[in-house]
Amino acid sequence: MSRDLPAVSVRTQLRIPLRVADGFTTTARVLTFDGLVDGREHLALALGDRAACATDADAEPPLVRLHSECLTGDVLGSERCDCGPQLREAVETLSEVGGYLLYLRQEGRGIGLYAKLDAYTLQDTGLDTYEANRALGFSADERDYSAAAQMLLALGHPRVALLSNNPDKAAQLERHGVTVARRVPTRVHVSPANRGYLAAKAQHGAHTIDLGSVAGRWA
């Protein structure tokens, strides 16, 4: 069900030079916000020259990536998921074409870091990532993109192109007044350790992931 969201304002913005693990460098304009509906400290990173593009209805919508925090993948380089490679891909792509990376503080598909690690333990017994969340008493995916919609509206972008394989992100943004003009798929970042994880996302979450295209790579 859609609901009206209160307007938020940009709290601060500053420029930060970035260097990712493999040495890729860029500069981001990092923005914080006041009044986000979930009370969390989400960030918007404006990347590339077009991040401050015109906001009129006829302008080409900016490319936007909604990336949920993953300490194990983003920081520690865990290969049990594809979060780290997706973050790396998004930073480079957005630096080249211009757009926004919204870094959302909802670890473990919204269940938190400790619960995510508990879910990993259950996955080691044979459950997939969605089944493990449910076994712990959570829904399969508890992420809420209301704050992301607030952030985009505060930035003056009610119409975006979405860098994502996840249809739920687009659906939630649309419910909260942000038009997704088109979806741009991310690459498939498969490894021996995350193949089952990616298959579960395709099967249970309707993510547009074609593991068949990389079937022979890890045979």
Short mmCIF file of C-alpha atoms in Angstrom, two decimals, residues 87-208:
data_model
loop_
_atom_site.label_atom_id
_atom_site.label_comp_id
_atom_site.label_asym_id
_atom_site.label_seq_id
_atom_site.Cartn_x
_atom_site.Cartn_y
_atom_site.Cartn_z
CA LEU A 87 29.03 -1.85 -5.00
CA ARG A 88 32.31 -1.68 -6.93
CA GLU A 89 30.47 -1.89 -10.25
CA ALA A 90 28.02 0.84 -9.22
CA VAL A 91 30.75 3.25 -8.11
CA GLU A 92 32.58 2.92 -11.42
CA THR A 93 29.46 3.02 -13.60
CA LEU A 94 28.01 6.06 -11.84
CA SER A 95 31.38 7.84 -11.94
CA GLU A 96 31.41 7.36 -15.71
CA VAL A 97 27.83 8.29 -16.58
CA GLY A 98 26.83 10.38 -13.55
CA GLY A 99 24.19 9.58 -10.97
CA TYR A 100 23.56 8.67 -7.36
CA LEU A 101 24.50 5.78 -5.11
CA LEU A 102 22.14 5.61 -2.14
CA TYR A 103 23.92 3.68 0.61
CA LEU A 104 21.15 2.35 2.82
CA ARG A 105 21.78 1.17 6.37
CA GLN A 106 19.77 -2.06 6.29
CA GLU A 107 22.24 -4.87 6.80
CA GLY A 108 21.31 -8.45 6.07
CA ARG A 109 18.26 -7.71 3.94
CA GLY A 110 17.00 -5.60 6.81
CA ILE A 111 17.56 -8.03 9.72
CA GLY A 112 20.89 -6.71 11.05
CA LEU A 113 24.46 -7.94 11.13
CA TYR A 114 24.24 -10.52 13.93
CA ALA A 115 21.02 -12.02 12.57
CA LYS A 116 22.59 -12.18 9.11
CA LEU A 117 25.49 -14.18 10.50
CA ASP A 118 23.00 -16.46 12.25
CA ALA A 119 21.33 -16.91 8.87
CA TYR A 120 24.70 -17.86 7.39
CA THR A 121 24.97 -20.62 9.99
CA LEU A 122 21.57 -21.95 8.94
CA GLN A 123 22.60 -21.78 5.30
CA ASP A 124 25.51 -24.04 6.16
CA THR A 125 22.93 -26.68 7.16
CA GLY A 126 21.24 -26.53 3.75
CA LEU A 127 18.74 -23.67 3.88
CA ASP A 128 18.92 -20.95 1.27
CA THR A 129 19.19 -17.27 2.23
CA TYR A 130 15.42 -16.68 2.15
CA GLU A 131 14.59 -19.87 4.08
CA ALA A 132 17.19 -18.97 6.70
CA ASN A 133 15.64 -15.55 7.29
CA ARG A 134 12.22 -17.12 7.75
CA ALA A 135 13.62 -19.76 10.12
CA LEU A 136 14.90 -16.93 12.32
CA GLY A 137 11.42 -15.39 12.48
CA PHE A 138 11.93 -12.69 9.85
CA SER A 139 10.31 -12.21 6.50
CA ALA A 140 12.36 -13.22 3.48
CA ASP A 141 13.31 -9.60 2.76
CA GLU A 142 12.61 -6.83 5.28
CA ARG A 143 14.15 -3.96 3.37
CA ASP A 144 12.06 -0.81 3.06
CA TYR A 145 12.91 1.79 0.42
CA SER A 146 10.69 4.58 1.78
CA ALA A 147 13.71 6.58 2.89
CA ALA A 148 15.31 6.11 -0.51
CA ALA A 149 12.26 7.67 -2.12
CA GLN A 150 12.44 10.57 0.33
CA MET A 151 16.11 11.10 -0.52
CA LEU A 152 15.51 11.15 -4.26
CA LEU A 153 12.63 13.59 -3.91
CA ALA A 154 14.76 15.84 -1.69
CA LEU A 155 17.45 15.79 -4.39
CA GLY A 156 14.87 16.92 -6.93
CA HIS A 157 14.67 13.64 -8.86
CA PRO A 158 11.13 12.21 -8.93
CA ARG A 159 12.07 10.26 -12.09
CA VAL A 160 15.11 7.98 -12.25
CA ALA A 161 16.79 5.15 -14.11
CA LEU A 162 17.42 2.32 -11.64
CA LEU A 163 20.61 0.24 -11.68
CA SER A 164 19.26 -3.00 -10.25
CA ASN A 165 18.24 -6.61 -10.90
CA ASN A 166 15.65 -6.44 -8.10
CA PRO A 167 12.07 -5.62 -9.19
CA ASP A 168 11.00 -4.88 -5.59
CA LYS A 169 13.20 -1.78 -5.49
CA ALA A 170 11.43 -0.31 -8.50
CA ALA A 171 8.00 -1.27 -7.17
CA GLN A 172 8.62 0.36 -3.79
CA LEU A 173 9.97 3.57 -5.33
CA GLU A 174 6.93 3.77 -7.61
CA ARG A 175 4.58 3.37 -4.63
CA HIS A 176 6.24 6.34 -2.96
CA GLY A 177 6.06 8.73 -5.88
CA VAL A 178 9.37 8.12 -7.68
CA THR A 179 8.93 7.07 -11.30
CA VAL A 180 11.37 4.43 -12.53
CA ALA A 181 11.73 5.36 -16.20
CA ARG A 182 13.87 2.31 -16.92
CA ARG A 183 15.79 -0.43 -15.17
CA VAL A 184 19.44 -1.07 -15.97
CA PRO A 185 20.66 -4.55 -14.95
CA THR A 186 23.89 -5.07 -13.06
CA ARG A 187 26.39 -7.67 -14.16
CA VAL A 188 26.21 -11.20 -12.73
CA HIS A 189 29.00 -11.47 -10.15
CA VAL A 190 29.10 -15.22 -9.61
CA SER A 191 31.71 -17.23 -7.69
CA PRO A 192 31.82 -20.78 -6.34
CA ALA A 193 30.83 -19.43 -2.92
CA ASN A 194 27.79 -17.40 -3.96
CA ARG A 195 26.25 -19.42 -6.78
CA GLY A 196 23.50 -20.84 -4.53
CA TYR A 197 22.84 -17.39 -3.08
CA LEU A 198 22.35 -15.92 -6.55
CA ALA A 199 20.12 -18.81 -7.59
CA ALA A 200 17.92 -18.19 -4.53
CA LYS A 201 17.63 -14.49 -5.40
CA ALA A 202 16.50 -15.41 -8.92
CA GLN A 203 14.08 -18.09 -7.73
CA HIS A 204 12.52 -16.45 -4.66
CA GLY A 205 13.10 -12.73 -5.23
CA ALA A 206 12.49 -12.60 -9.00
CA HIS A 207 15.88 -10.94 -9.51
CA THR A 208 16.82 -10.77 -13.18
#
